[in-house]
Short mmCIF file of C-alpha atoms and ligand atoms in Angstrom, two decimals:
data_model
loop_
_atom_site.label_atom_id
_atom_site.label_comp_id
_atom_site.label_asym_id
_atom_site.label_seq_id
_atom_site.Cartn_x
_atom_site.Cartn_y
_atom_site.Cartn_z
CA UNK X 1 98.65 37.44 98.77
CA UNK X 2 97.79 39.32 102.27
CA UNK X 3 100.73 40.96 103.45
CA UNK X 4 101.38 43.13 106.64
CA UNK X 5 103.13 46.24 105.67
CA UNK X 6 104.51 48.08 108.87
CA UNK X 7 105.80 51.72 108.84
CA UNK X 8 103.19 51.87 105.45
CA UNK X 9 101.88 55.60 106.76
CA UNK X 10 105.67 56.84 106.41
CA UNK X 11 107.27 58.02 103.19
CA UNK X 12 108.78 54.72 101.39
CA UNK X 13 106.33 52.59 102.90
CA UNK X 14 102.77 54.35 101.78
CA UNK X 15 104.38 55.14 98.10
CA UNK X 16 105.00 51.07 98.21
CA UNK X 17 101.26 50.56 99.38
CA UNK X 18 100.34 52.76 96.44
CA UNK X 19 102.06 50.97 94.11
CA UNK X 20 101.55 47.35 95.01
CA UNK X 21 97.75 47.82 95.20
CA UNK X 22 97.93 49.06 91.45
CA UNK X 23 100.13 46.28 90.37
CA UNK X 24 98.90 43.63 92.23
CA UNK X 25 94.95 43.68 91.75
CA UNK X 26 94.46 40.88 93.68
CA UNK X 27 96.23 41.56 96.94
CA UNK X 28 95.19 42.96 100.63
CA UNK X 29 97.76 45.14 102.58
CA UNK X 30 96.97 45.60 106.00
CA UNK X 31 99.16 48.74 107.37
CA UNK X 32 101.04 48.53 110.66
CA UNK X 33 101.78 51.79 111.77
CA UNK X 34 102.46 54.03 114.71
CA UNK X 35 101.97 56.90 113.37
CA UNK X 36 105.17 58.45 115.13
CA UNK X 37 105.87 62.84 114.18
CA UNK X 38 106.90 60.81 110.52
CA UNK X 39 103.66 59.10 109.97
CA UNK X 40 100.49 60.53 108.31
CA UNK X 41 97.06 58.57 107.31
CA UNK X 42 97.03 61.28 104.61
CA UNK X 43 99.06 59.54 103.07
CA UNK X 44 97.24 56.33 102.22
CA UNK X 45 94.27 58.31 101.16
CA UNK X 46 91.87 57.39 98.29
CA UNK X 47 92.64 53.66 98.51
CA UNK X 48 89.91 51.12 97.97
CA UNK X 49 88.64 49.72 101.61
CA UNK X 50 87.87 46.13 100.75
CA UNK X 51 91.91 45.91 99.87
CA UNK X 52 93.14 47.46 102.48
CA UNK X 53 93.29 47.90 106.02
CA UNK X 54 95.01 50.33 108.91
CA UNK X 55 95.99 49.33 112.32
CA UNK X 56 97.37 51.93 114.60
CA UNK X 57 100.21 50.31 116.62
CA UNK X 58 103.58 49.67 117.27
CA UNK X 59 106.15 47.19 115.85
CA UNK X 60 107.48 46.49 119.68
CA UNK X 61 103.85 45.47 120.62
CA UNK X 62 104.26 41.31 120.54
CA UNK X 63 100.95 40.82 120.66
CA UNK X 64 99.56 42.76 118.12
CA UNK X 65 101.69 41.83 115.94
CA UNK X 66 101.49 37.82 116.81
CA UNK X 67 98.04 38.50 115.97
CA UNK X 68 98.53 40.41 112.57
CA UNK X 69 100.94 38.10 111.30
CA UNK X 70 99.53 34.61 111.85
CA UNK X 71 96.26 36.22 109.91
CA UNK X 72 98.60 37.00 107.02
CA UNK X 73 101.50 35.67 104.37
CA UNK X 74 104.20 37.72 104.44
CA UNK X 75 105.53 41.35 105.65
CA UNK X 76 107.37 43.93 104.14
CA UNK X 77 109.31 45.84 107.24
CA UNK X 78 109.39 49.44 106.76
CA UNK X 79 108.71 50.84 109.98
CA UNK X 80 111.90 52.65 111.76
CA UNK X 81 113.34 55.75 112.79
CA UNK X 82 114.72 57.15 109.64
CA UNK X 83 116.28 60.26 110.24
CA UNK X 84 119.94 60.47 111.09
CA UNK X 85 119.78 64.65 112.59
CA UNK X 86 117.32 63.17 115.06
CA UNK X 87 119.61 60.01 116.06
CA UNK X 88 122.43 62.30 116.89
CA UNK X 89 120.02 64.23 119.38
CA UNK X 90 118.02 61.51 120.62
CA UNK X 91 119.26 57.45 119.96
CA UNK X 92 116.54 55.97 122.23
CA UNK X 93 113.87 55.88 119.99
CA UNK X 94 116.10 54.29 117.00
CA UNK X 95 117.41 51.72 119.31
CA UNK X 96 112.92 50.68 119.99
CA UNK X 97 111.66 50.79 116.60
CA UNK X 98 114.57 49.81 114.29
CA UNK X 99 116.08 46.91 116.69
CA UNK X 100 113.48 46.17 119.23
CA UNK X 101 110.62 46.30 116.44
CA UNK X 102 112.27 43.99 114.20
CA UNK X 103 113.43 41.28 116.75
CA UNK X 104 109.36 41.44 117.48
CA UNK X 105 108.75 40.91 114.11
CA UNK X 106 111.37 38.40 113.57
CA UNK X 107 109.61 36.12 116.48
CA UNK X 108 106.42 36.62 115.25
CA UNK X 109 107.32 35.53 111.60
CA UNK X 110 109.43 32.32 112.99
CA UNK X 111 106.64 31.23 115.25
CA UNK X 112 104.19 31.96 112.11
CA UNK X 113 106.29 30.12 108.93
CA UNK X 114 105.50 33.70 107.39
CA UNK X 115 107.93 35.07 104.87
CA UNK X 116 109.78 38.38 105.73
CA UNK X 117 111.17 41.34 103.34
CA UNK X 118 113.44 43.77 105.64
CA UNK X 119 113.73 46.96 104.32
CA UNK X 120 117.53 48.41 105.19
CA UNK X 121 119.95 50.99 104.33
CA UNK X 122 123.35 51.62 101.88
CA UNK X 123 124.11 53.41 105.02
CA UNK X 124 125.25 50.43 107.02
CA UNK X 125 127.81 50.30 104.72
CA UNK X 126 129.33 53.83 105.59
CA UNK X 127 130.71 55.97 103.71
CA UNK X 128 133.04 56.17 100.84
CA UNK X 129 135.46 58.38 99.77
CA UNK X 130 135.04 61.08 96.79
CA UNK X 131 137.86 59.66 94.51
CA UNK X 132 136.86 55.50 95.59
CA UNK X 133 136.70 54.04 92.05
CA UNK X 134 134.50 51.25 94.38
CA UNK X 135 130.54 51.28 95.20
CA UNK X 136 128.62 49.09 97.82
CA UNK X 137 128.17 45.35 96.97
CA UNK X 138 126.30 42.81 99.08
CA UNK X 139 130.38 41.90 100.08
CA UNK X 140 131.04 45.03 101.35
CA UNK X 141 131.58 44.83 104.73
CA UNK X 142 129.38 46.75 107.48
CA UNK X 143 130.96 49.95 109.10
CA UNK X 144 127.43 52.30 110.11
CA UNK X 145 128.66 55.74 111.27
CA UNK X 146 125.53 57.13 113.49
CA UNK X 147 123.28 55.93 115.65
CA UNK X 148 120.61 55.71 113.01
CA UNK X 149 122.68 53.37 110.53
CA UNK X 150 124.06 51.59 113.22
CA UNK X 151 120.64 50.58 114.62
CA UNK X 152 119.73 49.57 110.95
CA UNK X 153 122.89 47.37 111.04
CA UNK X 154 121.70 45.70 114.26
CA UNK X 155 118.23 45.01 112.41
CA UNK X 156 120.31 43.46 109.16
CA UNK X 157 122.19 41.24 111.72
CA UNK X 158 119.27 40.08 113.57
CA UNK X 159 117.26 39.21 110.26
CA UNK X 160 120.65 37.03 109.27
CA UNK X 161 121.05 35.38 112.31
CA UNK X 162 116.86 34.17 112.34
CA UNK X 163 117.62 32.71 109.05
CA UNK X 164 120.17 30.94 109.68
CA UNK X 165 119.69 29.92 113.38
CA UNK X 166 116.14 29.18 113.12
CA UNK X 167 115.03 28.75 109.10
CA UNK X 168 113.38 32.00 109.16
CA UNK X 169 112.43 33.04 105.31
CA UNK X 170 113.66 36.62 105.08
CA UNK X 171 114.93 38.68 102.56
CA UNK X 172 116.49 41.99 102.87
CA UNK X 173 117.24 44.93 101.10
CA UNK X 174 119.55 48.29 101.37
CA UNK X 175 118.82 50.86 99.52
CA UNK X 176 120.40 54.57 98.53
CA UNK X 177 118.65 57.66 99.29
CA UNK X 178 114.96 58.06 97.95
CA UNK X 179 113.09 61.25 97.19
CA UNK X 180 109.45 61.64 95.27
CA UNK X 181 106.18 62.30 97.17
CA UNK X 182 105.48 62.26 100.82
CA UNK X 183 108.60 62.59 102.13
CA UNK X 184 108.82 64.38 105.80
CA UNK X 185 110.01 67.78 105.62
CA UNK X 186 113.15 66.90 107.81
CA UNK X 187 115.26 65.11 105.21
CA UNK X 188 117.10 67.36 102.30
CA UNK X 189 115.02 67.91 99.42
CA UNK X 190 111.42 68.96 100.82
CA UNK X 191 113.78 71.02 102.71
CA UNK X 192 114.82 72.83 100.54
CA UNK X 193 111.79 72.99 98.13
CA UNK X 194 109.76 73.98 101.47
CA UNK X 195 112.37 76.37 102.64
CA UNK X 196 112.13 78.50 99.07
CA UNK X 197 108.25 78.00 98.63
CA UNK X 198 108.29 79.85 102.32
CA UNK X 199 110.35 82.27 101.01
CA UNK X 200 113.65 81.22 103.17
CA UNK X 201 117.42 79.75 101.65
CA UNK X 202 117.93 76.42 100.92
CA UNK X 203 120.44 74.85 103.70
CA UNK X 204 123.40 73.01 102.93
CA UNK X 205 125.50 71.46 105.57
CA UNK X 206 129.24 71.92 105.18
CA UNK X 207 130.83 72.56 101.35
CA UNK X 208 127.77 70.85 100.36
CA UNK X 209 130.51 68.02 98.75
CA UNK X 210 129.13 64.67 100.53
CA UNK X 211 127.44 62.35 97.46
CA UNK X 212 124.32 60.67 97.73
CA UNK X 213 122.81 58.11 95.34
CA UNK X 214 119.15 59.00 94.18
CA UNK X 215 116.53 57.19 93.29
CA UNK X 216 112.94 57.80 92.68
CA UNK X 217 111.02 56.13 95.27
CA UNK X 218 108.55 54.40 92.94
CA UNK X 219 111.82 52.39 91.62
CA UNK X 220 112.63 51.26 95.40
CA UNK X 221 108.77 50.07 95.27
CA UNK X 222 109.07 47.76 92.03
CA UNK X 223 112.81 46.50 93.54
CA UNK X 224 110.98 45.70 96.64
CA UNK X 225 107.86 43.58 95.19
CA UNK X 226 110.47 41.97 92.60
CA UNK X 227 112.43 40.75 96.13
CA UNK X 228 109.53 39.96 97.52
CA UNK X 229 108.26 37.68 95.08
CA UNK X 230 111.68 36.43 92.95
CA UNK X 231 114.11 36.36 95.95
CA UNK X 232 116.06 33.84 97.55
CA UNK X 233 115.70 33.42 100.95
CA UNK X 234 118.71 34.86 103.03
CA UNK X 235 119.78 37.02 100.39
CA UNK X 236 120.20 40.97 100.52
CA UNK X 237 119.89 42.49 97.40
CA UNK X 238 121.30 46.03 97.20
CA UNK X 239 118.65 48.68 95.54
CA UNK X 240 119.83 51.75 93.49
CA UNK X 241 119.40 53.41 90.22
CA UNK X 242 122.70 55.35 89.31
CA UNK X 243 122.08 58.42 90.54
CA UNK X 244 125.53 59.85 92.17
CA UNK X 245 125.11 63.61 93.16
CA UNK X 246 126.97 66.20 95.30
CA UNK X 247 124.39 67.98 97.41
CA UNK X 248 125.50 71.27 96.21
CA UNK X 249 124.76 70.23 92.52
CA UNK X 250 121.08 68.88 93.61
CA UNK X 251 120.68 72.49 95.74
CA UNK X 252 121.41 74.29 92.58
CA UNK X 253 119.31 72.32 90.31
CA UNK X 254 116.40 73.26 92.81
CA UNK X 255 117.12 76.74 92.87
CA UNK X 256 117.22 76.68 88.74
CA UNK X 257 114.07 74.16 88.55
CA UNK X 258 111.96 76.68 91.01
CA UNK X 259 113.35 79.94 89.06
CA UNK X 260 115.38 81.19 91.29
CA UNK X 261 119.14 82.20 91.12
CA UNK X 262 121.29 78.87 91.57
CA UNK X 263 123.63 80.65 94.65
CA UNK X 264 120.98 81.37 96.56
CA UNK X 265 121.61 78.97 99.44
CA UNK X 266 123.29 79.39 102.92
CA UNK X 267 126.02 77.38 104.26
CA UNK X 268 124.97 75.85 107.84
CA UNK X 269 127.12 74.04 109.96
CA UNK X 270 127.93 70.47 109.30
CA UNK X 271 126.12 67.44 110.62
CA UNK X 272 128.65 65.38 113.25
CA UNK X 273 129.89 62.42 111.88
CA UNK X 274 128.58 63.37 108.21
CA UNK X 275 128.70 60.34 105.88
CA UNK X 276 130.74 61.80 102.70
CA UNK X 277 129.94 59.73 99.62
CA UNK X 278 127.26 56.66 99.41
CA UNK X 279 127.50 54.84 95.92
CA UNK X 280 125.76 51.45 95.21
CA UNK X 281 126.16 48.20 93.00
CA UNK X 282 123.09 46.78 91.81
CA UNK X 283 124.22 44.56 89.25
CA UNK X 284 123.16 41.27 91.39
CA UNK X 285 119.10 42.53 91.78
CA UNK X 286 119.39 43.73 87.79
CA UNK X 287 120.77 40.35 86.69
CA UNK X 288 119.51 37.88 89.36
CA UNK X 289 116.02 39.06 89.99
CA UNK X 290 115.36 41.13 86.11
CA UNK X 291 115.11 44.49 87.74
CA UNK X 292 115.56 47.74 86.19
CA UNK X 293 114.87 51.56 87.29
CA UNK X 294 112.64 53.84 85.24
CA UNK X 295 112.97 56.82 86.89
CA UNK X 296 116.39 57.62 84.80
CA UNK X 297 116.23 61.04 84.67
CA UNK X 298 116.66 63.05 87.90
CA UNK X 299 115.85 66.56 86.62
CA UNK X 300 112.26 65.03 85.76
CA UNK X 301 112.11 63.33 88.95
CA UNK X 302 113.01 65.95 90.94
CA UNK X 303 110.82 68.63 89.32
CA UNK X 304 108.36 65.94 89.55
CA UNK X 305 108.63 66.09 93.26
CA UNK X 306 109.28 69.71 93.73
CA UNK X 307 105.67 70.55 91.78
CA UNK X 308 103.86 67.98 93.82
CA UNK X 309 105.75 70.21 97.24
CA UNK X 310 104.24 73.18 95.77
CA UNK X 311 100.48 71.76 95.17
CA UNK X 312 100.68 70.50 98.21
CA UNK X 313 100.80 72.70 100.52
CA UNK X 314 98.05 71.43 103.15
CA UNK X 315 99.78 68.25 103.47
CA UNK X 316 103.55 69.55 104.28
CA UNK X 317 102.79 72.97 106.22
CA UNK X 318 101.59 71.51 109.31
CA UNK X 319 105.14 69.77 110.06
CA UNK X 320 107.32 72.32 108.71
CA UNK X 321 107.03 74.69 111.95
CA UNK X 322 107.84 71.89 114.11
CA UNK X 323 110.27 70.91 112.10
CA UNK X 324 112.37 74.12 111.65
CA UNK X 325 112.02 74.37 115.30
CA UNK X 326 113.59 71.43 116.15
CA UNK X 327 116.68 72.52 113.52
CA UNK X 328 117.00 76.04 114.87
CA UNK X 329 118.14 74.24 118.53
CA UNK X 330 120.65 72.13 117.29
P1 NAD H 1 109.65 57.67 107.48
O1 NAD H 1 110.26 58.23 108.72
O2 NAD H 1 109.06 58.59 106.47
O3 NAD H 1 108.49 56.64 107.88
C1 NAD H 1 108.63 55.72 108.92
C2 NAD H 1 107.24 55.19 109.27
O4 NAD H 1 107.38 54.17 110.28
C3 NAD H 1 106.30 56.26 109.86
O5 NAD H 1 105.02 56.14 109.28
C4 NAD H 1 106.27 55.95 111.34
O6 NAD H 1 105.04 56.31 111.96
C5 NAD H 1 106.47 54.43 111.33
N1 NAD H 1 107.08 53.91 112.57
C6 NAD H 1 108.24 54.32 113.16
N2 NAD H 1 108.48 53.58 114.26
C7 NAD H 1 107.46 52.68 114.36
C8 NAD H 1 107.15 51.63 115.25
N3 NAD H 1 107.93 51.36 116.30
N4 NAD H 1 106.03 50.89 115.03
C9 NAD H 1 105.22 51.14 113.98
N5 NAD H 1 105.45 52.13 113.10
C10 NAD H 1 106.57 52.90 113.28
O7 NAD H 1 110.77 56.73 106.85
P2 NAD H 1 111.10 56.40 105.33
O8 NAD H 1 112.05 57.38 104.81
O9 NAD H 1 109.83 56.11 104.62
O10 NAD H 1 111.89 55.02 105.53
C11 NAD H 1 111.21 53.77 105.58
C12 NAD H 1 112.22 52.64 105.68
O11 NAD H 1 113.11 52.69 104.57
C13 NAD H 1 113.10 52.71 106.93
O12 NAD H 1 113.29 51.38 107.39
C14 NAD H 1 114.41 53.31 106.43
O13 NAD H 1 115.49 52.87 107.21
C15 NAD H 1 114.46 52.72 105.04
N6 NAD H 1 115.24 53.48 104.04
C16 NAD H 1 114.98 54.81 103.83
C17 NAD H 1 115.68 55.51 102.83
C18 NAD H 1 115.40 56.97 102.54
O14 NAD H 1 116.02 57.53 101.64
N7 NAD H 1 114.46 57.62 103.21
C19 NAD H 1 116.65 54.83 102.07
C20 NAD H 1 116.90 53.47 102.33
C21 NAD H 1 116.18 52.82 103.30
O1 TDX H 2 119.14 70.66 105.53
C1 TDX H 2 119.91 69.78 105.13
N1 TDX H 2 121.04 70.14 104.46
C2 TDX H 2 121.92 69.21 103.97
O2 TDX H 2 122.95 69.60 103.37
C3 TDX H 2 119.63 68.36 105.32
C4 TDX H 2 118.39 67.91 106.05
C5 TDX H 2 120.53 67.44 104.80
N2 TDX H 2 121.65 67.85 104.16
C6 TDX H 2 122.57 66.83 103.60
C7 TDX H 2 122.95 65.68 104.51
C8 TDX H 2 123.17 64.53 103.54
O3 TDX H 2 124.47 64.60 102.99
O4 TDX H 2 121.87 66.21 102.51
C9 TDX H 2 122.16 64.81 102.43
C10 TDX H 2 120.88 64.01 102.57
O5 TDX H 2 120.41 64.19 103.90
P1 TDX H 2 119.12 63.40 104.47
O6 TDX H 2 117.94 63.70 103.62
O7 TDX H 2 119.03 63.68 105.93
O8 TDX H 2 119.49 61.88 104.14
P2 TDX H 2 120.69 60.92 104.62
O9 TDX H 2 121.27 61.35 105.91
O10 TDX H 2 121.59 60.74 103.44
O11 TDX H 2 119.83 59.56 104.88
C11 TDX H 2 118.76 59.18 103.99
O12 TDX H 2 119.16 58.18 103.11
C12 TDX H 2 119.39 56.91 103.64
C13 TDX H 2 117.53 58.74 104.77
O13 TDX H 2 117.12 59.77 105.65
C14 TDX H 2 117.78 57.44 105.49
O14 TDX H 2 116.58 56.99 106.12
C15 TDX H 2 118.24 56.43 104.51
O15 TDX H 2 118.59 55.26 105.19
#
């Protein structure tokens, strides 16, 4: 197989590069990537050139990626704007990559025959509430609450709607939150882990009571090339590993894992709009498709992750300024 993996210098997409070239020996990825503030060539370091290729460019750019798909057989979507802080100050660039990039894909793949994977969100789902007995299915029905999940949405709908109104093969996928190596500073564990290896508080927003559903981002790799190669066309399959946990809880178990006392954090104000609980079902992908997570248990995930922050330094420090900046002016 030669697939096109776009967004593959981000977070989720270059830990799915990683893994697919060591599973599948055989295969060429070529990267599409713009390498946006989230991006970093670091990140696909050390992988053997004959296999692999980068191209610098942008999801909206029709030609280029005409080009890059006829030469291939599938994609894997993965490029977007992924963090939901930055939608609330600035939409535009969400509504580009995450709806404008995929319709360009989307034409590309139906003038092509090529087979798409669409990587989404549980967070076009919204939110549920603390006490819901329920968890997101691939019934549940769409209610995004920011401009980030409601852009994803859009993408989801557009993917559907070239299946069915013009036989495109697509798959998707939503998945719950991911954490593990390479993640941008910006989201809420290398926060944190950055924030104390600086010598600053960890930052909750709020009580620090809104739930989020972990998994290990090598399990959202293996989910994805199961998809990829078992799944139907014009299914979604939702992606998570059981791994409910109130933000305060996963603060505390950083402050413990990094030696510190466990009330050492500050209390910042909330984000607008914050989704309170997401929970997922992934009994279809575990029975349907065979899947199964690995990554089980969090506290070795997580201190994992937090150990590969603090060896690390070279690769994190040069966003984390920037970063804090653009926090301190919200
Ligand atoms: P990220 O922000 O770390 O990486 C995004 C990558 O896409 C970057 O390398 C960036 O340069 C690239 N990119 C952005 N816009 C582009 C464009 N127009 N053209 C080409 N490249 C572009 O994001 P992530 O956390 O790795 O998320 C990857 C995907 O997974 C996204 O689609 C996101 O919605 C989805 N997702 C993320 C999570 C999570 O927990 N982070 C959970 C479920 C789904
Ligand atoms: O400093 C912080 N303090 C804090 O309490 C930050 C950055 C976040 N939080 C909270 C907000 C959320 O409840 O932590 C939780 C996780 O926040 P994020 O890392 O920003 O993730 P979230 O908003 O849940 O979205 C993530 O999961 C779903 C990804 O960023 C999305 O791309 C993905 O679709």
């Amino acid at each position: 197989m030669n697939i096109v993996v776009t967004g593959g210098a981000g977070f989720i997409g270059s830990n799915f590069v990683h893994y697919t070239l060591k599973e599948r020996p055989n295969w060429h990825i070529t990267v599409l990537d713009a390498l946006t503030y989230a991006g970093n060539e670091e990140n696909l370091r050390g992988l053997d050139p004959s296999r692999f290729t980068f191209v610098k460019g942008d999801t909206t750019d029709a030609e280029l990626v005409d080009k890059l798909v006829s030469e291939n057989d599938a994609v894997v979507h993965y490029a977007a704007e992924s963090h939901n802080d930055n939608s609330l100050k600035n939409p535009r660039p969400f509504l580009d990559s995450n709806i404008i990039g995929t319709y360009t894909i989307l034409e590309a793949v139906r003038k092509h025959g090529k087979r798409l994977h669409h990587i989404s969100t549980d967070e076009v789902y919204g939110d549920l509430e603390l006490d819901d007995p329920r968890r997101f299915t691939e019934q549940t029905a769409y209610n995004p609450s920011s401009p980030y999940s409601a852009t994803k949405a859009a993408s989801d709908h557009l993917v559907r709607a070239w299946v069915r109104s013009f036989g495109v093969q697509a798959t998707i996928s939503n998945c719950s939150n991911n954490y593990g190596p390479y993640q941008h500073v910006e989201k809420f564990i290398p926060r944190q882990v950055t924030e104390i290896l600086e010598g600053r508080r960890p930052k909750l927003y709020g009580k620090g009571e809104n739930v989020r559903d972990w998994i290990h981002t090598e399990d959202h790799s293996s989910a994805v090339l199961t998809i990829l190669e078992k799944g139907v066309s014009g299914e979604t399959y939702l992606i998570g590993a059981d791994g409910e946990k109130d933000n305060k809880s996963v603060v505390e178990l950083i402050l413990k894992t990094m030696g510190k006392n466990p009330t050492d954090y500050e209390h910042v104000s909330d984000r607008p709009g914050h989704d309170m609980r997401y929970a997922i079902d992934s009994s279809k992908l575990r029975t349907e498709l065979g899947w199964k997570p690995t990554f089980t248990d969090f506290e070795m995930g997580l201190k994992d992750t937090i150990n590969w922050y603090a060896d690390n330094e070279a690769w994190w420090k040069p966003q984390k300024e920037e970063t804090e900046q653009k926090y301190s002016k919200a």
